[in-house]
Coordinates of C-alpha atoms in Angstrom, one line a residue:
M1 CA 13.9 23.7 -18.4
T2 CA 15.5 20.5 -19.9
N3 CA 13.2 17.5 -20.7
T4 CA 13.4 14.7 -18.1
Y5 CA 13.0 11.1 -18.8
A6 CA 13.2 8.0 -16.5
I7 CA 14.1 4.4 -17.0
V8 CA 13.0 2.0 -14.3
L9 CA 14.8 -1.4 -14.1
A10 CA 12.4 -4.1 -13.3
A11 CA 13.3 -7.1 -15.4
G12 CA 15.1 -9.2 -12.8
Q13 CA 13.3 -12.3 -11.5
G14 CA 14.5 -11.9 -7.9
T15 CA 15.3 -15.7 -7.0
R16 CA 16.5 -14.7 -3.6
M17 CA 13.0 -13.8 -2.7
K18 CA 12.1 -17.4 -3.0
S19 CA 8.6 -16.4 -4.1
A20 CA 6.1 -17.1 -6.8
L21 CA 5.5 -13.3 -6.9
Y22 CA 7.7 -11.3 -9.1
K23 CA 10.2 -9.4 -7.0
V24 CA 9.3 -5.8 -7.7
L25 CA 5.6 -6.5 -7.0
H26 CA 6.2 -7.4 -3.4
P27 CA 4.4 -4.8 -1.4
V28 CA 5.9 -2.3 1.0
C29 CA 3.3 -0.6 3.2
G30 CA 0.6 -2.0 0.9
T31 CA 2.0 -0.8 -2.4
P32 CA 4.3 -2.8 -4.8
M33 CA 7.9 -1.7 -4.7
V34 CA 8.0 -0.7 -8.3
E35 CA 4.8 1.4 -7.9
H36 CA 6.5 3.4 -5.1
V37 CA 9.3 4.2 -7.5
I38 CA 7.0 5.1 -10.4
D39 CA 4.8 7.3 -8.2
H40 CA 7.9 9.3 -6.9
I41 CA 9.1 9.8 -10.5
R42 CA 5.7 10.9 -11.7
S43 CA 5.6 13.6 -8.9
L44 CA 8.7 15.0 -10.6
G45 CA 6.7 15.7 -13.7
A46 CA 8.9 13.5 -15.9
N47 CA 8.1 13.8 -19.6
R48 CA 8.5 10.0 -20.3
I49 CA 8.8 7.0 -18.0
V50 CA 10.0 3.7 -19.4
T51 CA 9.9 0.5 -17.3
V52 CA 12.1 -2.4 -18.4
V53 CA 10.3 -5.7 -17.8
G54 CA 11.4 -9.2 -18.2
H55 CA 10.1 -11.9 -15.8
G56 CA 6.5 -11.4 -14.9
A57 CA 6.2 -8.6 -17.5
E58 CA 2.4 -9.0 -17.9
L59 CA 1.8 -8.6 -14.1
V60 CA 4.0 -5.6 -13.8
E61 CA 2.2 -3.9 -16.8
E62 CA -1.2 -4.8 -15.2
T63 CA -0.1 -3.3 -11.9
L64 CA 1.2 -0.1 -13.2
G65 CA -1.1 0.4 -16.1
S66 CA -0.8 3.7 -17.9
K67 CA 1.6 5.1 -15.3
S68 CA 4.5 4.1 -17.6
E69 CA 5.6 2.9 -21.0
Y70 CA 7.2 -0.5 -21.3
V71 CA 10.1 -2.3 -23.1
L72 CA 10.9 -6.0 -22.8
Q73 CA 14.4 -7.4 -21.9
A74 CA 13.9 -10.8 -23.1
E75 CA 17.3 -12.1 -22.0
Q76 CA 18.7 -11.0 -18.7
L77 CA 22.1 -9.8 -20.0
G78 CA 22.9 -7.1 -17.4
T79 CA 21.9 -3.6 -16.4
A80 CA 23.4 -1.8 -19.3
H81 CA 21.6 -4.2 -21.6
A82 CA 18.4 -3.5 -19.8
V83 CA 18.8 0.3 -20.2
Q84 CA 19.6 -0.1 -23.8
Q85 CA 16.1 -1.6 -24.5
A86 CA 14.7 1.8 -23.8
E87 CA 16.5 3.2 -26.9
Q88 CA 13.6 2.4 -29.2
L89 CA 11.5 4.8 -27.3
I90 CA 13.6 7.7 -26.1
G91 CA 17.1 7.2 -27.5
D92 CA 17.1 10.1 -29.9
L93 CA 15.6 12.6 -27.5
E94 CA 17.4 15.6 -25.9
G95 CA 17.3 15.8 -22.1
T96 CA 18.2 14.2 -18.8
T97 CA 17.5 10.6 -18.0
I98 CA 17.4 9.2 -14.5
V99 CA 17.9 5.4 -14.1
V100 CA 16.4 3.9 -11.0
C101 CA 16.0 0.3 -9.9
G102 CA 12.4 -1.0 -9.4
D103 CA 13.4 -2.6 -6.1
T104 CA 14.4 0.6 -4.3
P105 CA 11.0 1.7 -2.9
L106 CA 12.4 4.1 -0.3
I107 CA 14.0 6.6 -2.6
R108 CA 12.3 9.9 -2.3
S109 CA 11.1 12.1 -5.1
E110 CA 12.9 15.0 -3.4
T111 CA 16.2 13.2 -3.6
M112 CA 15.6 12.3 -7.3
E113 CA 14.8 16.0 -7.9
A114 CA 17.9 17.1 -6.1
L115 CA 20.0 14.6 -8.1
I116 CA 18.6 15.9 -11.4
S117 CA 19.2 19.5 -10.3
H118 CA 22.8 18.8 -9.4
H119 CA 23.4 17.0 -12.6
T120 CA 22.0 19.8 -14.7
K121 CA 23.7 22.6 -12.7
N122 CA 27.0 21.0 -13.1
G123 CA 26.6 20.3 -16.9
A124 CA 27.7 16.6 -16.3
K125 CA 27.3 13.8 -18.7
A126 CA 26.6 11.4 -15.9
T127 CA 25.8 11.9 -12.2
I128 CA 26.0 9.1 -9.6
L129 CA 23.6 9.2 -6.5
T130 CA 26.0 8.3 -3.6
A131 CA 25.5 7.8 0.2
E132 CA 27.7 7.3 3.3
A133 CA 27.5 3.7 4.6
D134 CA 28.5 2.6 8.0
D135 CA 29.5 -0.7 6.4
P136 CA 30.2 -0.3 2.7
T137 CA 31.0 -4.0 2.1
G138 CA 29.7 -5.2 -1.2
Y139 CA 29.2 -1.6 -2.6
G140 CA 31.1 0.2 -5.4
R141 CA 33.2 2.9 -3.9
I142 CA 33.3 6.6 -5.1
I143 CA 36.9 7.8 -5.3
R144 CA 37.2 11.6 -5.2
G145 CA 40.0 14.0 -6.0
A146 CA 41.5 16.6 -3.7
E147 CA 38.8 19.1 -4.9
G148 CA 35.9 16.7 -4.5
Q149 CA 35.6 15.8 -8.1
V150 CA 34.7 12.1 -8.9
L151 CA 37.8 10.3 -10.2
R152 CA 36.3 6.9 -10.6
N153 CA 33.7 4.4 -9.4
V154 CA 35.5 1.2 -8.1
E155 CA 33.7 -2.1 -7.5
Q156 CA 34.8 -3.7 -4.3
K157 CA 36.4 -6.7 -6.0
D158 CA 38.6 -4.3 -8.0
A159 CA 39.4 -1.9 -5.0
T160 CA 42.7 -1.6 -3.3
P161 CA 42.8 -2.0 0.5
E162 CA 43.0 1.8 0.8
E163 CA 40.1 2.3 -1.5
R164 CA 37.9 -0.3 0.5
K165 CA 38.2 2.0 3.5
V166 CA 36.1 4.7 1.5
T167 CA 32.6 4.9 2.9
E168 CA 30.9 6.8 0.1
I169 CA 29.1 4.2 -2.1
N170 CA 27.4 4.1 -5.4
T171 CA 23.7 3.5 -4.8
G172 CA 22.9 2.3 -8.3
T173 CA 20.8 5.4 -9.2
Y174 CA 22.1 7.6 -12.0
C175 CA 21.4 10.7 -14.1
F176 CA 22.7 10.9 -17.6
D177 CA 22.6 13.2 -20.6
N178 CA 20.2 11.1 -22.6
R179 CA 22.0 11.1 -26.0
S180 CA 25.4 10.5 -24.3
L181 CA 23.8 7.6 -22.4
F182 CA 22.6 5.6 -25.4
E183 CA 25.8 6.5 -27.5
T184 CA 28.0 5.2 -24.7
L185 CA 25.9 2.0 -24.0
K186 CA 27.0 0.8 -27.5
K187 CA 30.6 0.8 -26.2
V188 CA 30.0 -1.4 -23.1
K189 CA 31.6 -4.8 -23.3
N190 CA 30.7 -8.0 -21.5
D191 CA 34.2 -9.3 -20.9
N192 CA 33.6 -10.3 -17.3
A193 CA 33.0 -13.4 -15.3
Q194 CA 29.2 -13.2 -15.7
G195 CA 29.3 -12.3 -19.5
E196 CA 26.9 -9.4 -18.8
F197 CA 26.8 -5.7 -19.8
Y198 CA 27.0 -3.6 -16.6
L199 CA 25.6 0.0 -16.4
P200 CA 28.5 1.3 -14.2
D201 CA 30.9 0.7 -17.1
V202 CA 29.2 3.6 -18.8
I203 CA 30.7 5.8 -16.1
G204 CA 34.2 4.6 -16.7
I205 CA 33.8 5.0 -20.5
L206 CA 32.6 8.5 -20.2
Q207 CA 35.5 9.4 -17.9
S208 CA 38.1 7.8 -20.3
E209 CA 36.6 10.2 -22.9
K210 CA 37.2 13.1 -20.5
A211 CA 33.5 13.8 -20.0
L212 CA 32.4 15.3 -16.7
V213 CA 31.1 12.7 -14.2
S214 CA 29.7 14.1 -11.0
A215 CA 28.1 12.7 -7.8
Y216 CA 25.3 13.8 -5.6
I217 CA 25.3 12.4 -2.0
T218 CA 22.2 11.8 -0.1
D219 CA 22.3 12.1 3.6
D220 CA 19.8 9.2 4.2
F221 CA 21.4 5.8 3.5
S222 CA 18.1 4.0 4.0
E223 CA 16.8 5.5 0.7
T224 CA 19.3 3.4 -1.2
L225 CA 18.1 0.2 0.2
G226 CA 17.6 -2.4 -2.7
V227 CA 15.3 -5.2 -1.7
N228 CA 16.7 -8.6 -2.7
D229 CA 15.3 -10.9 -0.1
R230 CA 12.6 -11.0 2.6
V231 CA 15.0 -9.8 5.2
V232 CA 15.6 -6.5 3.4
L233 CA 12.0 -6.4 2.5
S234 CA 11.2 -6.3 6.2
E235 CA 13.6 -3.5 6.8
A236 CA 12.2 -1.5 3.9
E237 CA 8.7 -2.0 5.5
R238 CA 10.0 -0.8 8.8
V239 CA 11.7 2.3 7.4
M240 CA 8.6 3.2 5.2
R241 CA 6.2 2.6 8.0
R242 CA 8.1 5.0 10.3
R243 CA 8.2 7.6 7.5
I244 CA 4.5 7.4 6.8
A245 CA 3.7 7.6 10.5
E246 CA 5.9 10.7 10.9
K247 CA 4.2 12.4 8.0
H248 CA 0.7 12.0 9.6
M249 CA 2.0 12.9 13.0
R250 CA 3.4 16.2 11.6
N251 CA 0.0 16.8 10.0
G252 CA -1.8 16.6 13.3
V253 CA -2.6 12.9 13.8
T254 CA -1.8 11.3 17.2
I255 CA -0.3 7.8 16.9
I256 CA 0.1 6.3 20.4
N257 CA 2.8 3.8 19.3
P258 CA 4.2 4.3 15.8
D259 CA 6.1 1.1 15.9
N260 CA 2.9 -0.9 16.4
T261 CA 0.7 1.0 14.0
Y262 CA 0.6 0.1 10.3
I263 CA -0.6 2.7 7.7
S264 CA -0.6 2.2 3.9
A265 CA 1.2 4.7 1.7
G266 CA -2.1 5.8 0.1
A267 CA -4.1 6.4 3.3
E268 CA -5.4 9.8 4.2
I269 CA -6.1 10.8 7.8
G270 CA -7.5 14.0 9.3
R271 CA -6.1 16.1 12.1
D272 CA -6.8 15.3 15.7
T273 CA -7.6 11.7 14.9
I274 CA -6.0 9.2 17.4
L275 CA -4.6 5.8 16.2
Q276 CA -4.2 3.4 19.0
P277 CA -1.8 0.5 19.1
G278 CA -2.3 -2.5 16.9
T279 CA -4.2 -0.5 14.3
L280 CA -3.9 -1.3 10.5
I281 CA -4.9 1.2 8.0
E282 CA -4.7 -0.4 4.6
G283 CA -5.3 0.5 0.9
A284 CA -6.9 3.9 -0.1
T285 CA -8.5 4.4 3.2
I286 CA -9.8 8.0 4.1
I287 CA -10.3 8.8 7.8
G288 CA -11.8 12.1 8.9
E289 CA -10.9 14.4 11.7
M290 CA -11.2 13.7 15.5
C291 CA -11.7 10.0 15.0
I292 CA -10.5 7.2 17.4
I293 CA -9.2 4.0 15.7
G294 CA -8.2 1.0 17.7
P295 CA -6.8 -0.5 19.6
N296 CA -6.4 -3.5 17.4
S297 CA -8.6 -2.4 14.6
Q298 CA -8.3 -3.0 10.8
V299 CA -9.6 -0.5 8.2
I300 CA -9.3 -1.5 4.6
D301 CA -10.1 0.7 1.5
S302 CA -12.9 2.5 3.5
A303 CA -14.1 6.0 4.2
I304 CA -14.6 7.0 7.9
G305 CA -16.4 10.2 8.7
D306 CA -15.5 12.9 11.4
G307 CA -15.7 12.0 15.0
T308 CA -16.2 8.3 14.4
T309 CA -14.8 5.5 16.7
V310 CA -13.8 2.1 15.5
H311 CA -12.9 0.1 18.5
S312 CA -11.1 -3.4 18.1
S313 CA -13.1 -4.0 14.9
V314 CA -12.6 -4.7 11.2
V315 CA -14.1 -2.4 8.5
K316 CA -13.5 -3.4 4.8
T317 CA -14.4 -1.6 1.6
S318 CA -17.3 0.3 3.3
K319 CA -18.4 3.9 4.0
I320 CA -19.0 5.0 7.6
G321 CA -20.6 8.3 8.4
A322 CA -19.8 10.9 11.1
S323 CA -20.0 10.4 14.9
T324 CA -20.7 6.7 14.5
T325 CA -19.3 4.1 16.8
I326 CA -18.3 0.6 15.9
G327 CA -17.3 -2.2 18.2
P328 CA -15.7 -3.6 20.1
F329 CA -15.4 -6.8 18.0
A330 CA -17.6 -5.8 15.2
H331 CA -17.1 -6.7 11.5
I332 CA -18.2 -4.3 8.8
R333 CA -17.9 -6.3 5.6
P334 CA -17.6 -4.9 2.0
E335 CA -20.3 -2.6 0.4
S336 CA -21.7 -1.5 3.7
D337 CA -22.9 2.2 4.1
L338 CA -23.5 3.3 7.6
G339 CA -24.9 6.8 8.1
D340 CA -24.1 9.4 10.8
H341 CA -24.6 8.7 14.5
V342 CA -25.0 5.0 13.9
K343 CA -24.1 2.5 16.6
I344 CA -22.7 -0.9 15.8
G345 CA -22.0 -2.8 19.1
N346 CA -20.0 -5.8 20.1
F347 CA -20.1 -9.0 18.0
V348 CA -22.2 -7.4 15.3
E349 CA -21.6 -8.3 11.6
V350 CA -22.9 -6.1 8.8
K351 CA -22.6 -7.1 5.2
K352 CA -23.6 -5.1 2.1
S353 CA -26.2 -3.1 3.9
V354 CA -27.3 0.4 4.4
L355 CA -28.0 1.8 7.8
G356 CA -29.6 5.2 8.1
E357 CA -28.8 8.0 10.5
G358 CA -29.3 7.3 14.2
S359 CA -29.9 3.5 13.8
K360 CA -28.5 1.0 16.3
V361 CA -27.5 -2.6 16.2
S362 CA -26.0 -2.9 19.6
H363 CA -25.3 -6.6 20.3
L364 CA -24.7 -10.0 18.7
S365 CA -26.5 -9.5 15.4
Y366 CA -26.1 -10.3 11.7
I367 CA -27.3 -7.6 9.2
G368 CA -26.8 -8.7 5.6
D369 CA -28.2 -7.5 2.3
A370 CA -30.4 -5.1 4.2
K371 CA -31.7 -1.5 3.9
V372 CA -32.3 -0.1 7.3
G373 CA -33.9 3.4 7.7
T374 CA -33.2 6.2 10.2
D375 CA -33.6 5.8 14.0
V376 CA -34.1 1.9 13.8
N377 CA -33.4 -0.1 16.9
V378 CA -32.2 -3.7 16.2
G379 CA -32.4 -5.8 19.3
C380 CA -29.7 -8.3 20.5
G381 CA -29.4 -11.5 18.4
T382 CA -31.4 -10.3 15.4
I383 CA -30.6 -12.0 12.1
T384 CA -31.6 -11.0 8.6
V385 CA -32.0 -14.4 7.0
N386 CA -30.7 -13.4 3.5
Y387 CA -29.7 -16.7 1.9
D388 CA -31.8 -19.7 1.0
G389 CA -28.8 -21.7 -0.2
K390 CA -29.0 -20.5 -3.8
N391 CA -29.9 -16.8 -3.9
K392 CA -29.5 -13.7 -1.7
Y393 CA -32.5 -11.6 -0.7
V394 CA -33.0 -8.0 0.7
T395 CA -34.5 -7.2 4.1
T396 CA -36.0 -3.7 4.3
I397 CA -36.5 -2.1 7.7
E398 CA -38.1 1.4 7.4
D399 CA -37.6 4.5 9.6
D400 CA -38.3 4.3 13.4
A401 CA -39.0 0.5 13.4
F402 CA -38.1 -1.5 16.5
I403 CA -36.8 -5.1 16.1
G404 CA -37.1 -7.1 19.3
C405 CA -34.3 -9.4 20.7
N406 CA -33.7 -12.8 18.9
S407 CA -35.8 -12.0 15.8
N408 CA -35.3 -13.7 12.5
L409 CA -36.2 -11.6 9.5
I410 CA -36.6 -14.0 6.6
A411 CA -35.9 -12.1 3.3
P412 CA -37.3 -10.9 1.1
V413 CA -39.3 -9.0 3.7
T414 CA -40.2 -5.4 4.8
V415 CA -40.8 -4.1 8.2
G416 CA -42.9 -0.9 7.8
K417 CA -42.3 2.5 9.3
G418 CA -42.7 2.7 13.0
A419 CA -43.6 -1.0 13.3
Y420 CA -42.6 -3.3 16.1
V421 CA -41.3 -6.9 15.9
A422 CA -41.9 -8.8 19.2
A423 CA -38.8 -10.5 20.7
G424 CA -38.3 -14.0 19.6
S425 CA -40.3 -13.7 16.4
T426 CA -39.5 -15.3 13.1
I427 CA -41.0 -12.9 10.5
S428 CA -41.6 -14.2 6.9
K429 CA -44.4 -11.8 5.9
N430 CA -44.3 -8.0 5.5
V431 CA -45.1 -6.0 8.6
P432 CA -47.4 -3.0 7.9
E433 CA -46.5 0.5 9.1
S434 CA -47.1 1.1 12.8
S435 CA -48.1 -2.6 13.4
L436 CA -46.9 -5.1 16.0
A437 CA -45.8 -8.4 14.6
I438 CA -45.7 -11.5 16.8
A439 CA -44.5 -14.7 15.3
R440 CA -43.8 -17.2 18.1
A441 CA -45.6 -20.1 19.8
R442 CA -48.0 -19.4 22.5
Q443 CA -46.4 -20.2 25.9
E444 CA -48.0 -23.1 27.9
N445 CA -47.1 -23.9 31.4
K446 CA -47.6 -27.5 32.8
E447 CA -47.4 -27.2 36.6
G448 CA -45.5 -29.9 38.4
Y449 CA -44.3 -31.5 35.2
A450 CA -40.6 -30.8 35.9
T451 CA -40.8 -32.9 39.1
K452 CA -42.2 -35.9 37.2
L453 CA -39.3 -35.7 34.7
K454 CA -36.8 -35.8 37.5
L455 CA -38.4 -38.9 39.0
K456 CA -38.2 -40.9 35.8

């Protein structure tokens, strides 16, 4: 099998995005556009991947890391000039090179693989990825002969009225014989209005030299979408969101309303899980089987065990066990670890805390920097007072403890195994195992005093 290389064009600034963020780093379904492209290429098993960077080079390299090699296009002198920068790394190698733009996040690995296969099978020096467009305005047209062979690639400004009626367009993705590519790049001229070196000119040069140029047509025009502004970015997001939802539904996930559910490209979801409307699954989240998420829940970079429900709540960078219930209106903040069969009720906030199996925090409580054992019951309105204005401290509640309503546990403090804290207590000292702690003022009733107050 021939060696395969890839060149990803990611050097343009993207001024039409009107953004401080470099264009190819704008996310689509939670992943930067250029990373989608690189990940698809990596799944092909390409021998070398070279990303051409320019504006924002350091940020692109930081984002992609070791997924790619990099070359710098210091001056933006056109797409042919950009590709030429990769010569120093792969110019003398034998094989097939695919050239893809870093702002085309919707192109599938299956399509790239089919393009490469078509190119190799036909023994072409260059192969153009094409598509049928309902409105081809602005695209280069593919002009074919009577037997379907590619005669030429014509830019719209150079096309005749008859040629402009052609709906097969050049998508800007190509396959080349690697050595032929770099030999031909040296012949590209910049005698055009922009004074730039254009990659499509390579096609014309090869054809003038009687080299075989082929074309492979994809049946999905949306794959060719190049993101140049926020309007197209939104369209790419819509298409990819639907594509991701369909993948999960075909794998056994129920999504009540796919158009109102947002799932990141890197999320994993088990079968028989139900995603209700308004749900956002972000980052590298892993959700088990037979869960119910939503409505209107957000789960970010977290792991959710089998059979767990997250109802109208937020879970961020945390681990949730199996058969646990969260919400409604709960907030699980980063670095929390909730065990199996835990109950987190309405208006409860948990931050950087561990809750053991079977423990319950059912209402209106804040549990922060805490270590909570198994089968602990935390009453309504309980607060772990973890911050003194300078430092954070840990509250420890051991197995089978019972914390009464409206209790303040002033850390650092430990409530021992099986201990009780009476409702309304402010606990500042450790509570021994199996003890009852009461820390509140003794009630005193003054009969008739309320009447005196009203008469004043």
